[in-house]
Structures are given as structure tokens and as C-alpha cells.
Tab-separated table of C-alpha atoms in Angstrom:
chain	number	residue	atom	x	y	z
A	1	MET	CA	31.394	-17.637	-27.045
A	2	GLU	CA	29.749	-14.348	-26.664
A	3	ASP	CA	26.790	-13.964	-24.009
A	4	CYS	CA	23.484	-14.098	-25.897
A	5	PRO	CA	21.357	-11.120	-24.767
A	6	THR	CA	17.985	-11.889	-23.180
A	7	LEU	CA	16.294	-10.320	-25.965
A	8	HIS	CA	17.246	-13.121	-28.192
A	9	TYR	CA	15.162	-15.446	-26.055
A	10	THR	CA	11.585	-16.366	-26.899
A	11	HIS	CA	9.224	-14.110	-25.063
A	12	PRO	CA	6.474	-15.731	-23.202
A	13	VAL	CA	3.867	-13.828	-25.314
A	14	VAL	CA	5.421	-15.082	-28.401
A	15	ALA	CA	5.755	-18.589	-27.185
A	16	LYS	CA	2.081	-18.759	-26.227
A	17	GLU	CA	1.061	-17.565	-29.949
A	18	LEU	CA	3.552	-20.072	-31.383
A	19	LEU	CA	1.844	-23.006	-29.429
A	20	ASN	CA	-1.534	-22.173	-30.735
A	21	ASP	CA	-0.484	-23.864	-34.148
A	22	VAL	CA	0.759	-27.169	-32.568
A	23	ILE	CA	-1.646	-30.019	-31.891
A	24	PHE	CA	-0.183	-32.235	-29.241
A	25	ASN	CA	-1.058	-36.018	-29.061
A	26	ASP	CA	-1.105	-37.985	-25.802
A	27	ASP	CA	1.862	-40.171	-26.755
A	28	ASP	CA	4.041	-37.274	-27.852
A	29	ILE	CA	7.451	-36.749	-26.779
A	30	THR	CA	8.857	-33.517	-27.713
A	31	LEU	CA	12.201	-31.909	-27.687
A	32	GLU	CA	13.106	-28.087	-27.132
A	33	PRO	CA	16.949	-28.141	-27.995
A	34	CYS	CA	17.749	-24.633	-27.267
A	35	VAL	CA	15.555	-23.910	-24.167
A	36	GLY	CA	16.851	-20.574	-23.367
A	37	GLY	CA	14.619	-18.998	-20.533
A	38	GLY	CA	12.233	-21.706	-20.855
A	39	SER	CA	9.299	-19.807	-22.463
A	40	LEU	CA	8.446	-22.409	-25.044
A	41	TYR	CA	9.335	-25.631	-22.950
A	42	ASN	CA	7.278	-24.422	-20.139
A	43	LEU	CA	4.200	-24.487	-22.222
A	44	ILE	CA	4.814	-28.205	-23.880
A	45	PRO	CA	2.370	-30.780	-22.569
A	46	GLY	CA	3.350	-34.281	-21.821
A	47	LYS	CA	6.589	-35.952	-22.171
A	48	LYS	CA	9.503	-33.663	-22.856
A	49	ASP	CA	13.195	-33.113	-22.980
A	50	TRP	CA	15.533	-30.170	-23.503
A	51	CYS	CA	19.088	-28.767	-24.409
A	52	GLU	CA	20.705	-25.658	-23.610
A	53	ILE	CA	24.634	-25.141	-23.890
A	54	GLU	CA	24.687	-22.539	-21.208
A	55	ALA	CA	23.004	-25.134	-18.908
A	56	GLY	CA	25.713	-27.690	-19.645
A	57	ARG	CA	23.550	-29.568	-22.210
A	58	ASP	CA	25.030	-29.206	-25.651
A	59	PHE	CA	22.469	-30.201	-28.245
A	60	PHE	CA	25.150	-31.514	-30.418
A	61	THR	CA	26.852	-34.053	-28.173
A	62	TYR	CA	23.960	-35.164	-25.751
A	63	PRO	CA	23.459	-38.757	-26.221
A	64	PHE	CA	19.787	-38.784	-27.911
A	65	LYS	CA	18.836	-41.469	-30.324
A	66	GLU	CA	17.814	-41.090	-33.804
A	67	ASN	CA	13.770	-40.751	-34.157
A	68	GLN	CA	13.673	-40.312	-30.330
A	69	PHE	CA	11.174	-37.583	-30.479
A	70	THR	CA	7.843	-37.285	-32.178
A	71	LYS	CA	7.936	-33.489	-32.146
A	72	VAL	CA	10.968	-30.809	-31.763
A	73	LEU	CA	10.028	-27.164	-31.317
A	74	LEU	CA	12.824	-24.640	-31.331
A	75	ASN	CA	13.546	-20.812	-31.769
A	76	PRO	CA	17.430	-21.455	-32.918
A	77	PRO	CA	20.322	-19.168	-32.579
A	78	TYR	CA	21.468	-17.582	-35.835
A	79	SER	CA	25.046	-17.605	-34.973
A	80	SER	CA	27.552	-18.699	-32.174
A	81	ASN	CA	28.084	-15.046	-31.272
A	82	HIS	CA	26.664	-11.652	-32.385
A	83	ILE	CA	29.891	-9.995	-33.356
A	84	LYS	CA	29.745	-9.616	-37.270
A	85	GLY	CA	33.235	-10.592	-38.856
A	86	HIS	CA	34.437	-12.466	-35.567
A	87	LYS	CA	36.796	-15.158	-36.676
A	88	ASP	CA	35.052	-17.671	-34.392
A	89	ARG	CA	31.603	-16.877	-35.495
A	90	LYS	CA	29.645	-19.843	-36.891
A	91	LEU	CA	26.193	-20.032	-38.399
A	92	LEU	CA	24.175	-22.407	-36.236
A	93	THR	CA	20.735	-22.221	-37.594
A	94	PHE	CA	20.770	-25.050	-40.144
A	95	PRO	CA	23.112	-27.397	-37.972
A	96	PHE	CA	20.228	-27.082	-35.303
A	97	ILE	CA	17.376	-27.874	-38.128
A	98	PHE	CA	19.309	-30.677	-39.548
A	99	LYS	CA	19.925	-32.206	-36.178
A	100	SER	CA	16.357	-31.671	-35.127
A	101	LEU	CA	15.111	-33.706	-38.153
A	102	GLU	CA	17.457	-36.634	-37.341
A	103	LEU	CA	16.098	-36.970	-33.887
A	104	CYS	CA	12.454	-36.593	-34.990
A	105	SER	CA	9.856	-39.091	-36.176
A	106	ASP	CA	6.984	-36.521	-37.010
A	107	GLU	CA	6.982	-32.916	-36.862
A	108	VAL	CA	9.737	-30.190	-36.525
A	109	TRP	CA	8.580	-26.589	-35.786
A	110	VAL	CA	11.112	-23.735	-36.128
A	111	LEU	CA	10.972	-20.029	-35.714
A	112	LEU	CA	13.144	-18.053	-38.515
A	113	ASN	CA	14.074	-14.579	-38.729
A	114	ASN	CA	14.568	-12.829	-42.098
A	115	ASN	CA	18.185	-13.625	-42.373
A	116	MET	CA	17.418	-17.351	-41.437
A	117	LEU	CA	14.581	-17.607	-44.185
A	118	ASN	CA	16.948	-15.947	-46.873
A	119	SER	CA	19.376	-18.761	-46.099
A	120	LEU	CA	16.877	-21.565	-46.658
A	121	THR	CA	18.379	-22.227	-50.146
A	122	PRO	CA	17.049	-24.635	-52.754
A	123	SER	CA	19.957	-27.036	-51.716
A	124	ARG	CA	19.090	-26.999	-47.981
A	125	LEU	CA	15.333	-27.445	-48.996
A	126	GLN	CA	16.344	-30.459	-50.811
A	127	ARG	CA	18.339	-31.948	-48.276
A	128	ILE	CA	15.306	-31.405	-45.747
A	129	SER	CA	13.153	-33.364	-48.620
A	130	ASP	CA	15.606	-36.002	-48.697
A	131	LEU	CA	15.527	-36.767	-45.089
A	132	GLY	CA	11.768	-37.606	-45.755
A	133	PHE	CA	10.267	-34.091	-44.268
A	134	GLY	CA	7.843	-31.865	-46.313
A	135	LEU	CA	7.296	-28.301	-45.443
A	136	VAL	CA	3.493	-28.199	-44.458
A	137	PHE	CA	3.016	-24.999	-42.450
A	138	LEU	CA	4.017	-21.356	-42.642
A	139	ARG	CA	2.803	-18.584	-40.476
A	140	VAL	CA	4.352	-14.729	-40.895
A	141	LEU	CA	4.748	-12.962	-37.592
A	142	ASN	CA	5.164	-9.417	-36.789
A	143	ILE	CA	6.661	-9.122	-33.404
A	144	ALA	CA	7.221	-5.628	-32.053
A	145	THR	CA	10.731	-4.845	-30.828
A	146	TRP	CA	12.046	-7.665	-32.579
A	147	SER	CA	13.747	-7.438	-35.895
A	148	GLY	CA	11.718	-7.539	-39.001
A	149	ARG	CA	9.360	-10.470	-39.900
A	150	TYR	CA	9.408	-14.026	-38.334
A	151	TYR	CA	8.385	-17.158	-39.694
A	152	TRP	CA	7.006	-20.154	-37.749
A	153	ILE	CA	7.520	-23.268	-39.937
A	154	CYS	CA	6.483	-26.827	-39.691
A	155	TRP	CA	8.236	-29.657	-41.437
A	156	LYS	CA	6.335	-33.074	-41.198
A	157	LYS	CA	7.694	-36.335	-41.860
A	158	ASN	CA	6.284	-38.282	-44.996
A	159	LYS	CA	4.371	-35.110	-46.095
A	160	LYS	CA	4.647	-33.432	-49.368
A	161	ASP	CA	6.088	-29.911	-49.344
A	162	ILE	CA	3.553	-26.882	-50.049
A	163	ILE	CA	6.351	-25.031	-51.841
A	164	SER	CA	8.707	-25.912	-54.762
A	165	TRP	CA	12.208	-24.758	-55.497
A	166	THR	CA	14.616	-24.344	-58.441
A	167	ASN	CA	18.119	-24.667	-57.640
A	168	HIS	CA	19.671	-22.882	-60.523
A	169	ILE	CA	18.480	-20.420	-63.393
A	170	GLU	CA	21.072	-19.452	-66.097
A	171	LEU	CA	20.718	-16.071	-67.504
A	172	PRO	CA	22.132	-14.609	-70.600
A	173	LYS	CA	25.682	-13.472	-70.082
A	174	ASN	CA	25.555	-10.804	-72.660
A	175	LYS	CA	21.908	-9.678	-72.540
A	176	CYS	CA	20.114	-7.593	-70.043
A	177	GLU	CA	16.597	-8.130	-69.170
A	178	CYS	CA	15.624	-5.063	-71.081
A	179	GLY	CA	16.709	-6.439	-74.325
A	180	ALA	CA	20.119	-4.644	-74.855
A	181	GLU	CA	23.069	-6.499	-75.906
A	182	LEU	CA	25.778	-5.731	-73.476
A	183	LYS	CA	29.379	-4.973	-74.032
A	184	GLY	CA	30.472	-3.957	-70.626
A	185	ASP	CA	29.337	-4.312	-66.906
A	186	LEU	CA	25.591	-5.167	-66.251
A	187	THR	CA	25.510	-3.034	-63.045
A	188	ALA	CA	26.808	-0.092	-64.862
A	189	HIS	CA	24.334	-0.669	-67.814
A	190	ARG	CA	21.197	-0.569	-65.497
A	191	LYS	CA	22.059	2.913	-64.429
A	192	THR	CA	22.000	4.179	-68.022
A	193	ASN	CA	18.896	6.115	-69.539
A	194	ARG	CA	18.951	3.367	-72.432
A	195	HIS	CA	18.223	0.531	-69.887
A	196	TRP	CA	15.295	2.364	-68.174
A	197	ALA	CA	13.887	3.408	-71.813
A	198	ASN	CA	13.779	-0.084	-72.781
A	199	MET	CA	12.146	-1.257	-69.437
A	200	VAL	CA	9.427	1.326	-69.953
A	201	LYS	CA	8.941	-0.102	-73.690
A	202	ILE	CA	8.499	-3.572	-72.089
A	203	LYS	CA	6.044	-2.505	-69.576
A	204	ASN	CA	3.867	-0.712	-72.019
A	205	MET	CA	3.918	-3.501	-74.370
């Protein structure tokens, strides 16, 4: 596994901002499963526990019990290393999320980047819903020096999703959205003057 640059750990300023959205109860038991530099963990009040593979606690093998925690807060890793195309590279975001949901009886808070959010497919959303959790909160963050937009999300047990999803939409195979019947490649057709002339007509209707 490649060393994870410090840049990927949650900055204390970001951690403080994120925790503003979380309401802790006196009886909460909170888990931070990828503690990194401890920025989130150090701000969590009350009873808490942690994992960090670099410190000898592998989240996926540590003997936690199902529903042991009332809250899980995490900024999950995107992958097992940062070398694109590496033969041993594994995507880790959703294994972390699904494991967190299994261990939690109330709220799971997750910080996602653009790539992670784009990987939140309808099938994954349905799997989360089948585990009894609904997406109840989403905040969009611009974080200077980090890459693109970030999304602070909360899934809560036995609550209804604030979003909906459609798993599959079948498009006509031989017809473009401009109305033209296709005889060749759709991508090539979209580059033609005919396609754009039709699209202008639709816009002006």
C-alpha cells in the first residue's frame, strides 16, 4: 500500500466546520473508522472509538459488534493507493460506508469528493436503503487547495430519503434526442450540422 499524503487527511479547520452539523447526545458512542491525523476524532465528545490501518487497527478486521455505535463519522479513503492503473489499487469508499452502516444504530456522516459522489449509483443507494438508512442531510463545501467540491452527507436509521433514484432508463437505439433517425454512430451524428440544426428547432419550439 502506498503512503497516503498528509494532504488527504482532514484538516482541523475542515473538521471543525463539519462537526457544526452534528448534534451529539449524552449517550452517544461514536466511531471514527479512518482516524488519520485525528482532526475529526479529537473534536468528538463523549464515548468514542477509532480505527486506522497505519496505527495497526484495520477497520475491516477489528472485532466491533453490529450496531455497537450510535454515530459513525468518516472522511473515507478513495482507494488503497494513489497510483491510477496500479494492479493492486482497490476502491475503498463504499466498503467503508457499508461497513459503517452495519456497525451503526443511528447516524453515519460521510465526507465525499466529486469522484466518490459520482460513484453513488442507484444500486448503491438502494443497498443503503435496504439496510434501513435514509439520506437526510447534504451540505456542499468548497475547500481551498483541495480538489473540487466536497459533500458532507448523513444517513440516518429508519428515516426517509430526501432524494430519489432511477436505476435504468432505456433510450431509443436508433434515434437521437434531436429527432433524427440514426443509421450510424450516435457520437458521430452529434457532431454534424444536421444534429445542431434540429436541436435549435427544438429549443425554439
